[in-house]
Tab-separated table of C-alpha atoms and ligand atoms in Angstrom:
chain	number	residue	atom	x	y	z
A	1	MET	CA	-141.724	18.967	35.521
A	2	ALA	CA	-144.832	21.143	35.556
A	3	LEU	CA	-144.650	24.602	33.998
A	4	VAL	CA	-146.625	26.703	36.486
A	5	LYS	CA	-147.608	30.272	37.228
A	6	ILE	CA	-146.257	31.987	40.314
A	7	ASN	CA	-149.683	32.617	41.857
A	8	GLU	CA	-150.364	28.871	41.820
A	9	ILE	CA	-147.266	28.292	43.944
A	10	LEU	CA	-148.270	31.137	46.272
A	11	ALA	CA	-151.689	29.496	46.627
A	12	GLY	CA	-149.938	26.354	47.911
A	13	ARG	CA	-150.868	24.228	44.930
A	14	HIS	CA	-147.372	22.856	44.226
A	15	THR	CA	-145.757	22.669	47.639
A	16	ASP	CA	-142.821	20.189	47.765
A	17	GLN	CA	-143.198	19.539	44.056
A	18	LYS	CA	-140.801	20.127	41.190
A	19	VAL	CA	-141.863	23.200	39.253
A	20	SER	CA	-140.670	25.258	36.376
A	21	VAL	CA	-141.465	28.963	36.031
A	22	ARG	CA	-140.786	31.513	33.311
A	23	GLY	CA	-140.494	35.174	34.075
A	24	TRP	CA	-138.159	38.079	34.815
A	25	VAL	CA	-135.716	38.937	37.577
A	26	TYR	CA	-137.388	41.477	39.841
A	27	ARG	CA	-134.742	41.787	42.564
A	28	LYS	CA	-131.469	40.062	43.245
A	29	ARG	CA	-128.983	39.829	46.097
A	30	GLU	CA	-125.829	37.740	45.990
A	31	GLY	CA	-124.294	36.305	49.142
A	32	LYS	CA	-121.211	34.151	49.489
A	33	GLU	CA	-123.083	30.861	49.517
A	34	LEU	CA	-126.530	31.823	48.288
A	35	ILE	CA	-128.174	33.994	45.650
A	36	PHE	CA	-131.577	35.384	46.569
A	37	MET	CA	-133.751	36.391	43.650
A	38	VAL	CA	-137.281	37.602	43.382
A	39	VAL	CA	-138.776	36.432	40.100
A	40	ARG	CA	-141.954	37.872	38.644
A	41	ASP	CA	-144.402	36.701	36.036
A	42	SER	CA	-147.792	38.138	35.082
A	43	THR	CA	-149.393	36.603	38.149
A	44	GLY	CA	-147.069	37.534	41.015
A	45	VAL	CA	-143.580	37.517	42.514
A	46	ILE	CA	-141.764	34.745	44.347
A	47	GLN	CA	-138.460	34.419	46.143
A	48	CYS	CA	-135.984	31.949	44.662
A	49	THR	CA	-132.691	30.759	46.116
A	50	ILE	CA	-129.694	29.191	44.405
A	51	LYS	CA	-126.923	27.500	46.302
A	52	LYS	CA	-123.279	27.852	45.365
A	53	ALA	CA	-122.945	24.112	44.927
A	54	ASN	CA	-125.560	24.212	42.179
A	55	PRO	CA	-124.267	23.779	38.597
A	56	SER	CA	-126.370	26.839	37.616
A	57	TRP	CA	-124.558	29.115	40.103
A	58	SER	CA	-122.428	30.854	37.495
A	59	GLU	CA	-125.416	31.295	35.188
A	60	ALA	CA	-127.395	32.787	38.083
A	61	GLN	CA	-124.496	35.129	38.874
A	62	LYS	CA	-124.787	36.615	35.392
A	63	LEU	CA	-128.467	37.411	35.776
A	64	THR	CA	-129.291	41.108	35.895
A	65	ILE	CA	-132.493	42.891	36.942
A	66	GLU	CA	-135.232	42.385	34.333
A	67	SER	CA	-133.452	39.520	32.547
A	68	SER	CA	-135.935	36.941	31.365
A	69	LEU	CA	-135.342	33.408	32.517
A	70	MET	CA	-136.607	29.914	33.016
A	71	LEU	CA	-136.106	28.433	36.427
A	72	GLU	CA	-136.605	24.891	37.675
A	73	GLY	CA	-136.674	23.823	41.275
A	74	THR	CA	-138.759	22.732	44.224
A	75	ALA	CA	-141.599	24.839	45.599
A	76	LYS	CA	-141.415	25.090	49.369
A	77	GLU	CA	-143.401	26.716	52.095
A	78	ASP	CA	-141.222	29.250	53.941
A	79	THR	CA	-142.720	31.724	56.360
A	80	ARG	CA	-139.654	33.987	56.057
A	81	ALA	CA	-140.204	34.524	52.335
A	82	PRO	CA	-142.550	37.312	51.232
A	83	GLY	CA	-145.780	35.561	50.242
A	84	GLY	CA	-144.890	32.540	52.387
A	85	PHE	CA	-143.342	30.372	49.632
A	86	GLU	CA	-140.078	30.082	47.789
A	87	ILE	CA	-138.452	28.045	45.068
A	88	GLY	CA	-135.215	26.240	45.787
A	89	ALA	CA	-133.729	26.548	42.315
A	90	GLU	CA	-131.956	23.609	40.732
A	91	ALA	CA	-131.514	24.883	37.186
A	92	VAL	CA	-131.506	28.401	35.782
A	93	THR	CA	-131.614	29.262	32.083
A	94	ILE	CA	-131.117	32.823	30.902
A	95	ILE	CA	-133.483	33.655	28.054
A	96	GLY	CA	-132.762	37.355	27.531
A	97	LEU	CA	-129.967	39.006	29.501
A	98	ALA	CA	-130.991	42.566	30.397
A	99	GLU	CA	-128.756	45.608	30.128
A	100	ASN	CA	-128.510	47.888	33.136
A	101	PHE	CA	-132.185	48.552	33.996
A	102	PRO	CA	-132.758	52.310	34.301
A	103	ILE	CA	-135.545	52.204	36.889
A	104	SER	CA	-134.575	51.853	40.518
A	105	LYS	CA	-135.959	53.016	43.864
A	106	ASP	CA	-133.996	56.278	43.991
A	107	LYS	CA	-135.401	57.606	40.706
A	108	SER	CA	-137.755	60.589	40.611
A	109	GLU	CA	-141.422	60.345	39.732
A	110	GLU	CA	-140.757	62.467	36.660
A	111	PHE	CA	-138.071	60.046	35.450
A	112	ILE	CA	-140.351	57.077	36.035
A	113	ARG	CA	-143.088	58.753	33.994
A	114	ASP	CA	-140.674	59.147	31.089
A	115	MET	CA	-139.896	55.428	31.366
A	116	ARG	CA	-143.534	54.400	31.122
A	117	HIS	CA	-142.786	51.545	28.720
A	118	LEU	CA	-140.594	49.946	31.384
A	119	TRP	CA	-142.546	51.118	34.431
A	120	LEU	CA	-145.587	49.163	33.214
A	121	ARG	CA	-143.728	46.079	34.493
A	122	SER	CA	-143.926	47.370	38.060
A	123	ARG	CA	-146.125	45.621	40.578
A	124	LYS	CA	-148.252	48.743	40.939
A	125	MET	CA	-149.036	49.058	37.253
A	126	ASN	CA	-149.506	45.317	36.861
A	127	LEU	CA	-152.118	45.333	39.632
A	128	VAL	CA	-153.869	48.502	38.439
A	129	MET	CA	-154.173	47.097	34.918
A	130	LYS	CA	-155.739	43.914	36.261
A	131	VAL	CA	-158.311	45.870	38.243
A	132	ARG	CA	-158.952	47.985	35.156
A	133	ALA	CA	-159.637	44.855	33.097
A	134	GLU	CA	-161.978	43.462	35.767
A	135	THR	CA	-163.791	46.799	35.921
A	136	LEU	CA	-164.377	46.775	32.173
A	137	GLU	CA	-165.630	43.229	32.390
A	138	ALA	CA	-167.961	43.993	35.293
A	139	ALA	CA	-169.395	47.025	33.500
A	140	ARG	CA	-170.002	45.010	30.322
A	141	GLU	CA	-171.594	42.277	32.377
A	142	TYR	CA	-174.044	44.759	33.906
A	143	PHE	CA	-175.013	46.333	30.581
A	144	LYS	CA	-175.475	42.905	29.097
A	145	ARG	CA	-177.637	41.650	31.949
A	146	GLN	CA	-179.822	44.714	31.547
A	147	LYS	CA	-180.154	43.826	27.853
A	148	TYR	CA	-178.088	46.643	26.376
A	149	THR	CA	-176.403	46.035	23.027
A	150	GLU	CA	-172.745	47.029	22.699
A	151	VAL	CA	-172.108	49.225	19.671
A	152	SER	CA	-169.031	50.735	18.019
A	153	PRO	CA	-169.225	54.465	17.267
A	154	PRO	CA	-166.672	56.377	15.160
A	155	MET	CA	-163.732	58.326	16.564
A	156	PHE	CA	-163.442	60.666	13.548
A	157	ILE	CA	-166.381	63.053	13.633
A	158	SER	CA	-167.533	66.089	11.678
A	159	ALA	CA	-169.295	68.157	14.392
A	160	ALA	CA	-168.631	68.858	18.061
A	161	VAL	CA	-170.469	67.078	20.871
A	162	GLU	CA	-169.249	69.078	23.871
A	163	GLY	CA	-167.921	72.646	23.827
A	164	GLY	CA	-165.487	73.726	21.132
A	165	SER	CA	-162.764	74.621	23.631
A	166	THR	CA	-161.801	70.988	24.222
A	167	LEU	CA	-162.167	69.859	20.631
A	168	PHE	CA	-159.177	68.336	18.813
A	169	GLY	CA	-159.214	69.205	15.136
A	170	LEU	CA	-157.290	67.195	12.598
A	171	LYS	CA	-156.519	67.177	8.943
A	172	TYR	CA	-158.511	64.470	7.182
A	173	PHE	CA	-157.310	64.409	3.567
A	174	ASP	CA	-158.460	67.833	2.344
A	175	GLN	CA	-160.955	68.458	5.113
A	176	GLU	CA	-160.961	69.323	8.774
A	177	LEU	CA	-162.430	66.734	11.110
A	178	TYR	CA	-162.397	66.276	14.886
A	179	LEU	CA	-161.657	63.546	17.379
A	180	THR	CA	-164.818	62.606	19.237
A	181	GLN	CA	-165.374	64.074	22.725
A	182	SER	CA	-168.151	61.609	23.465
A	183	SER	CA	-170.049	58.969	21.511
A	184	GLN	CA	-173.403	60.180	22.774
A	185	LEU	CA	-174.813	61.575	19.524
A	186	TYR	CA	-174.001	58.327	17.709
A	187	LEU	CA	-175.589	56.255	20.450
A	188	GLU	CA	-178.661	58.439	20.021
A	189	ILE	CA	-178.801	57.370	16.358
A	190	LEU	CA	-178.587	53.726	17.316
A	191	ILE	CA	-181.382	53.702	19.924
A	192	TYR	CA	-183.858	54.034	17.033
A	193	SER	CA	-182.715	50.629	15.866
A	194	LEU	CA	-181.473	48.780	18.930
A	195	GLU	CA	-183.190	50.716	21.755
A	196	ASN	CA	-180.857	50.141	24.738
A	197	VAL	CA	-177.252	50.604	23.640
A	198	TYR	CA	-173.852	51.220	25.184
A	199	CYS	CA	-170.260	51.599	24.177
A	200	ILE	CA	-166.896	51.624	25.890
A	201	ALA	CA	-164.611	53.694	23.711
A	202	PRO	CA	-162.028	56.473	23.864
A	203	SER	CA	-163.084	60.110	24.088
A	204	PHE	CA	-160.693	62.936	23.345
A	205	ARG	CA	-160.569	66.293	25.098
A	206	ALA	CA	-158.077	69.065	24.497
A	207	GLU	CA	-157.876	69.797	28.232
A	208	LYS	CA	-155.225	72.418	28.706
A	209	SER	CA	-155.277	72.464	32.473
A	210	ARG	CA	-153.191	69.935	34.336
A	211	THR	CA	-155.293	68.293	37.013
A	212	ILE	CA	-155.306	64.917	38.717
A	213	ARG	CA	-158.566	64.010	36.947
A	214	HIS	CA	-158.092	65.028	33.306
A	215	LEU	CA	-156.522	63.155	30.414
A	216	THR	CA	-156.667	64.184	26.765
A	217	GLU	CA	-157.628	60.628	25.800
A	218	TYR	CA	-159.759	58.621	28.198
A	219	TRP	CA	-162.107	55.643	28.082
A	220	HIS	CA	-165.718	56.526	28.242
A	221	MET	CA	-168.491	54.109	29.242
A	222	GLU	CA	-171.650	55.471	27.714
A	223	GLY	CA	-175.242	54.254	27.677
A	224	GLU	CA	-178.307	55.605	25.897
A	225	TRP	CA	-181.878	54.342	25.753
A	226	PRO	CA	-185.415	55.393	24.730
A	227	PHE	CA	-188.747	55.565	26.588
A	228	ALA	CA	-186.996	56.590	29.802
A	229	ASP	CA	-186.758	59.532	32.205
A	230	MET	CA	-184.383	60.944	34.836
A	231	ASN	CA	-185.498	58.416	37.453
A	232	ASP	CA	-184.774	55.509	35.138
A	233	LEU	CA	-181.398	57.032	34.409
A	234	MET	CA	-180.310	57.436	38.024
A	235	LYS	CA	-181.567	53.962	38.850
A	236	PHE	CA	-179.506	52.463	36.057
A	237	GLU	CA	-176.364	54.345	37.042
A	238	GLU	CA	-176.762	53.269	40.676
A	239	GLY	CA	-177.155	49.696	39.539
A	240	LEU	CA	-174.084	49.845	37.345
A	241	MET	CA	-171.951	51.451	40.030
A	242	THR	CA	-173.105	49.017	42.702
A	243	HIS	CA	-172.503	46.013	40.479
A	244	VAL	CA	-169.010	47.169	39.491
A	245	CYS	CA	-168.011	48.006	43.082
A	246	HIS	CA	-169.265	44.731	44.515
A	247	THR	CA	-167.733	42.649	41.738
A	248	ILE	CA	-164.357	44.321	42.183
A	249	ALA	CA	-164.559	43.959	45.970
A	250	GLU	CA	-165.039	40.238	45.456
A	251	LYS	CA	-162.624	39.547	42.619
A	252	CYS	CA	-159.763	41.941	43.325
A	253	GLN	CA	-159.044	41.424	47.006
A	254	ALA	CA	-155.405	40.497	46.439
A	255	GLU	CA	-154.817	43.507	44.190
A	256	PHE	CA	-156.377	45.925	46.684
A	257	LYS	CA	-154.377	44.439	49.522
A	258	GLU	CA	-151.048	44.733	47.728
A	259	LEU	CA	-151.844	48.247	46.497
A	260	GLY	CA	-152.954	49.271	49.989
A	261	ALA	CA	-156.294	50.496	48.631
A	262	ASP	CA	-159.417	50.590	50.782
A	263	ILE	CA	-161.779	47.864	49.610
A	264	GLU	CA	-164.390	48.529	52.318
A	265	LYS	CA	-165.691	51.629	50.574
A	266	LEU	CA	-166.636	49.466	47.594
A	267	LYS	CA	-168.597	47.037	49.733
A	268	ALA	CA	-170.399	49.992	51.325
A	269	VAL	CA	-171.820	51.178	47.999
A	270	THR	CA	-175.549	50.472	48.002
A	271	ALA	CA	-178.487	51.875	46.061
A	272	PRO	CA	-180.284	54.228	46.321
A	273	PHE	CA	-177.592	56.930	46.359
A	274	PRO	CA	-178.156	60.282	48.063
A	275	LYS	CA	-179.529	62.842	45.586
A	276	ILE	CA	-179.461	66.608	45.858
A	277	THR	CA	-180.426	69.302	43.387
A	278	TYR	CA	-177.885	71.707	41.991
A	279	LYS	CA	-179.676	74.454	43.958
A	280	GLU	CA	-179.176	72.567	47.192
A	281	ALA	CA	-175.533	72.024	46.282
A	282	ILE	CA	-175.064	75.780	45.848
A	283	ASP	CA	-176.807	76.452	49.180
A	284	ARG	CA	-174.516	73.975	50.921
A	285	LEU	CA	-171.382	75.385	49.307
A	286	LYS	CA	-172.168	79.090	49.528
A	287	PRO	CA	-170.866	79.573	53.094
A	288	LYS	CA	-167.491	78.116	52.051
A	289	ASN	CA	-167.364	79.681	48.597
A	290	PRO	CA	-169.325	82.979	48.556
A	291	ALA	CA	-168.509	83.489	44.861
A	292	LEU	CA	-170.910	80.696	43.938
A	293	ASN	CA	-174.327	81.677	42.649
A	294	TRP	CA	-177.118	80.035	40.701
A	295	GLY	CA	-175.613	79.619	37.245
A	296	SER	CA	-172.026	78.987	38.407
A	297	ASP	CA	-170.429	75.804	37.198
A	298	LEU	CA	-169.215	73.626	40.070
A	299	GLY	CA	-165.441	73.349	40.013
A	300	TYR	CA	-163.261	70.499	41.198
A	301	GLU	CA	-162.766	72.134	44.616
A	302	ASP	CA	-166.516	72.682	45.090
A	303	GLU	CA	-167.282	69.092	44.162
A	304	LYS	CA	-164.666	67.796	46.570
A	305	VAL	CA	-166.089	69.862	49.423
A	306	LEU	CA	-169.595	68.672	48.604
A	307	ALA	CA	-168.466	65.049	48.466
A	308	GLU	CA	-167.037	65.252	51.995
A	309	ASP	CA	-170.607	65.597	53.289
A	310	PHE	CA	-171.563	62.262	51.773
A	311	GLY	CA	-168.436	60.122	51.951
A	312	LYS	CA	-169.813	57.864	49.186
A	313	PRO	CA	-171.213	58.161	45.642
A	314	PHE	CA	-174.125	60.584	45.264
A	315	PHE	CA	-176.008	62.534	42.593
A	316	VAL	CA	-176.387	66.234	41.885
A	317	TYR	CA	-179.220	66.938	39.428
A	318	ASP	CA	-181.242	69.734	37.790
A	319	TYR	CA	-178.478	72.048	36.616
A	320	PRO	CA	-178.954	75.523	35.096
A	321	THR	CA	-179.678	75.215	31.395
A	322	GLU	CA	-177.165	77.931	30.539
A	323	ILE	CA	-174.186	75.829	31.653
A	324	LYS	CA	-175.369	72.690	29.869
A	325	ALA	CA	-174.931	71.434	26.308
A	326	PHE	CA	-177.514	72.108	23.591
A	327	TYR	CA	-178.938	68.585	23.666
A	328	CYS	CA	-180.044	68.713	27.334
A	329	LYS	CA	-183.795	68.598	27.800
A	330	THR	CA	-185.303	71.357	29.939
A	331	TYR	CA	-188.438	71.456	32.094
A	332	ALA	CA	-191.442	72.806	30.144
A	333	ASP	CA	-192.640	74.987	33.044
A	334	HIS	CA	-189.161	76.218	34.076
A	335	PRO	CA	-186.850	76.019	31.066
A	336	GLU	CA	-183.963	77.607	32.984
A	337	VAL	CA	-183.410	74.152	34.537
A	338	ALA	CA	-182.005	71.240	32.538
A	339	MET	CA	-182.594	67.560	33.266
A	340	SER	CA	-178.945	66.801	33.830
A	341	VAL	CA	-177.317	64.723	36.555
A	342	ASP	CA	-173.752	64.170	37.701
A	343	MET	CA	-172.553	61.284	39.831
A	344	MET	CA	-169.869	62.370	42.274
A	345	VAL	CA	-167.516	60.509	44.574
A	346	PRO	CA	-165.276	61.605	47.441
A	347	ARG	CA	-161.870	63.101	46.597
A	348	ILE	CA	-162.503	63.079	42.815
A	349	GLY	CA	-165.855	64.853	42.370
A	350	GLU	CA	-167.672	64.190	39.108
A	351	ILE	CA	-167.335	60.729	37.588
A	352	SER	CA	-170.361	60.736	35.308
A	353	THR	CA	-172.753	63.105	33.581
A	354	GLY	CA	-176.100	62.059	32.208
A	355	GLY	CA	-179.488	63.439	31.439
A	356	ALA	CA	-182.623	63.511	29.382
A	357	ARG	CA	-182.069	64.595	25.766
A	358	GLU	CA	-184.211	67.200	24.032
A	359	GLU	CA	-186.546	65.255	21.745
A	360	ASN	CA	-188.434	68.250	20.275
A	361	LYS	CA	-186.892	69.426	16.995
A	362	ASP	CA	-187.859	73.096	17.357
A	363	HIS	CA	-186.587	73.369	20.924
A	364	LEU	CA	-183.383	71.719	19.835
A	365	ILE	CA	-182.859	74.203	17.002
A	366	GLU	CA	-183.497	77.109	19.401
A	367	ARG	CA	-180.946	75.715	21.853
A	368	MET	CA	-178.364	75.264	19.096
A	369	LYS	CA	-178.786	78.837	17.929
A	370	ALA	CA	-178.626	80.165	21.494
A	371	GLN	CA	-175.240	78.457	21.831
A	372	GLY	CA	-173.932	79.762	18.518
A	373	LEU	CA	-174.092	76.379	16.788
A	374	LYS	CA	-175.278	76.006	13.202
A	375	PRO	CA	-178.288	73.667	12.941
A	376	GLU	CA	-177.175	72.775	9.392
A	377	ASP	CA	-174.079	71.097	10.881
A	378	TYR	CA	-176.372	68.749	12.767
A	379	GLU	CA	-178.876	67.785	10.046
A	380	TRP	CA	-178.591	64.106	10.774
A	381	TYR	CA	-179.121	64.743	14.485
A	382	LEU	CA	-182.273	66.753	13.727
A	383	ASP	CA	-183.503	63.904	11.520
A	384	LEU	CA	-183.706	61.770	14.655
A	385	ARG	CA	-186.345	64.224	15.919
A	386	ARG	CA	-188.091	64.329	12.541
A	387	PHE	CA	-188.582	60.599	12.233
A	388	GLY	CA	-190.192	58.945	15.245
A	389	THR	CA	-188.747	61.091	18.010
A	390	VAL	CA	-188.846	59.566	21.476
A	391	PRO	CA	-188.025	60.656	25.041
A	392	HIS	CA	-184.609	59.247	25.852
A	393	VAL	CA	-181.801	59.443	28.366
A	394	GLY	CA	-178.133	58.568	28.542
A	395	PHE	CA	-174.936	59.066	30.469
A	396	GLY	CA	-171.173	58.837	30.217
A	397	MET	CA	-168.795	57.692	32.939
A	398	GLY	CA	-165.034	58.080	32.738
A	399	LEU	CA	-163.378	54.720	33.361
A	400	GLU	CA	-160.179	56.271	34.713
A	401	ARG	CA	-162.085	58.574	37.092
A	402	LEU	CA	-163.874	55.528	38.448
A	403	LEU	CA	-160.547	53.730	38.867
A	404	ILE	CA	-158.745	56.537	40.692
A	405	TRP	CA	-161.572	56.596	43.188
A	406	MET	CA	-161.787	52.816	43.599
A	407	LEU	CA	-158.027	52.327	43.880
A	408	ASP	CA	-157.216	55.477	45.898
A	409	LEU	CA	-154.806	56.580	43.160
A	410	GLU	CA	-153.301	60.029	43.409
A	411	ASN	CA	-153.360	60.836	39.729
A	412	ILE	CA	-155.458	59.738	36.772
A	413	ILE	CA	-152.346	58.972	34.733
A	414	ASP	CA	-151.881	55.808	36.777
A	415	ALA	CA	-155.315	54.482	35.811
A	416	ILE	CA	-154.417	53.984	32.144
A	417	PRO	CA	-151.361	52.231	30.659
A	418	PHE	CA	-150.420	54.940	28.178
A	419	PRO	CA	-151.609	58.285	29.548
A	420	ARG	CA	-152.132	61.165	27.155
A	421	THR	CA	-151.941	64.645	28.688
A	422	THR	CA	-150.844	68.066	27.425
A	423	ARG	CA	-147.231	67.055	27.879
A	424	ARG	CA	-147.259	63.259	27.692
A	425	PHE	CA	-147.697	61.175	24.554
A	426	TYR	CA	-144.566	58.999	24.638
A	427	PRO	CA	-144.345	56.085	23.991
B	501	LIG	P1	-164.991	68.044	33.900
B	501	LIG	O1	-165.963	69.127	34.249
B	501	LIG	O2	-164.471	67.293	35.063
B	501	LIG	O3	-163.915	68.475	32.958
B	501	LIG	P2	-166.967	67.293	31.980
B	501	LIG	O4	-168.234	67.638	32.677
B	501	LIG	O5	-166.403	68.203	30.975
B	501	LIG	O6	-165.833	66.952	33.073
B	501	LIG	P3	-168.399	65.268	30.565
B	501	LIG	O7	-168.493	65.890	29.237
B	501	LIG	O8	-169.570	65.343	31.461
B	501	LIG	O9	-167.115	65.852	31.317
B	501	LIG	O10	-167.897	63.778	30.376
B	501	LIG	C1	-168.480	62.657	31.009
B	501	LIG	C2	-167.501	61.971	31.926
B	501	LIG	O11	-166.279	61.685	31.263
B	501	LIG	C3	-167.084	62.819	33.109
B	501	LIG	O12	-168.027	62.739	34.137
B	501	LIG	C4	-165.769	62.189	33.499
B	501	LIG	O13	-165.950	61.003	34.232
B	501	LIG	C5	-165.180	61.792	32.171
B	501	LIG	N1	-164.250	62.802	31.680
B	501	LIG	C6	-164.537	63.974	31.087
B	501	LIG	N2	-163.443	64.628	30.714
B	501	LIG	C7	-162.392	63.838	31.069
B	501	LIG	C8	-160.982	63.955	30.940
B	501	LIG	N3	-160.434	64.991	30.348
B	501	LIG	N4	-160.214	62.944	31.408
B	501	LIG	C9	-160.775	61.871	31.992
B	501	LIG	N5	-162.092	61.700	32.143
B	501	LIG	C10	-162.911	62.676	31.695
B	502	LIG	MG1	-169.871	66.548	33.086
């Protein structure tokens, strides 16, 4: 008897054959003459029936929700069954009998969030995690095709990358260190050796506000490369986004269908993306939000409003220098503008930030001082400008932000198996 996966049966590959599956009880209903069970494995769910006359009837009666089991029977086509197939069970073996499973339909969202370790077995989380894995693979594939080398930066760092307000400090033996907010500065080191580099690694942000798009630990896809400008940067990001969207649209049709997510918007992503300057963004938003002026940071609400005009991914570029980090390169003839670009998508707003990095040591030191940073804390970073400095660009895209947009998820916590937020760090 062939040991098979449920999706193979659902694909019609074992119809009218004897099969054996291993998995867990997903639902169960006992009638007088027949037990209906839905069994799940990593690949899907299938309806199984056991007749009273079957020697395994009493064993099947004992089965509780989430018990693990091995089941043997005949795979049959049945239009009444969800998925169009079922297994007529002939033998049932309990592997691990489950206690009373705490998650059921009537439970609150809050309760389900506390039961994350069990909720990860749900169809929704199973499907989201598969799309997440495919997204990572598609992103890696694109970087690799473009000849970028994957590198592994540290998570313990000694100086801040982004603003101090979202920095996590920690005791490191007798010293204070931080958890990295971005791997950018380390990628900048590595371009002098490897040129085009990328990493996919966690970033940590002490975000105190609770929003649908912020985690305290998220996965950051970052690229950095030399001899490049803002046009090269936007072109690369468009290419990456297009490749990921098209790959997912092709490979994850079943997942999107079951999750009820709109796959058409992924197919519609094509380069070049619309591009507007920050100034144009302010002009567009001003009638709706009169408080906005040149120099204001765009908030989540502003970005959402802006995104409605486009209905697809787009870029906002050339931000005011004063709201950008010290490493952003500015225009020589109008230094109040920084070469910085955000990619935005409908409903979520910003999903990536990138830009040209200041390659001139003296400008960099001035910018550090203007922001109250101590150049001596960044000696190694200044060395990069001392020894063979080069124009370079880079960007960072939040994997979970990309996923909530692609999958139409309501909250970023569902885009990662073990979400970390101000209040959630269990299990
Ligand atoms: P925001 O303004 O939305 O807080 P940011 O501009 O501070 O984001 P960046 O420093 O530009 O964030 O980080 C690069 C990318 O990392 C963002 O475009 C976003 O996709 C992602 N990101 C940043 N902070 C978070 C977070 N707290 N949770 C999840 N993803 C994040
Ligand atoms: Mg940003």
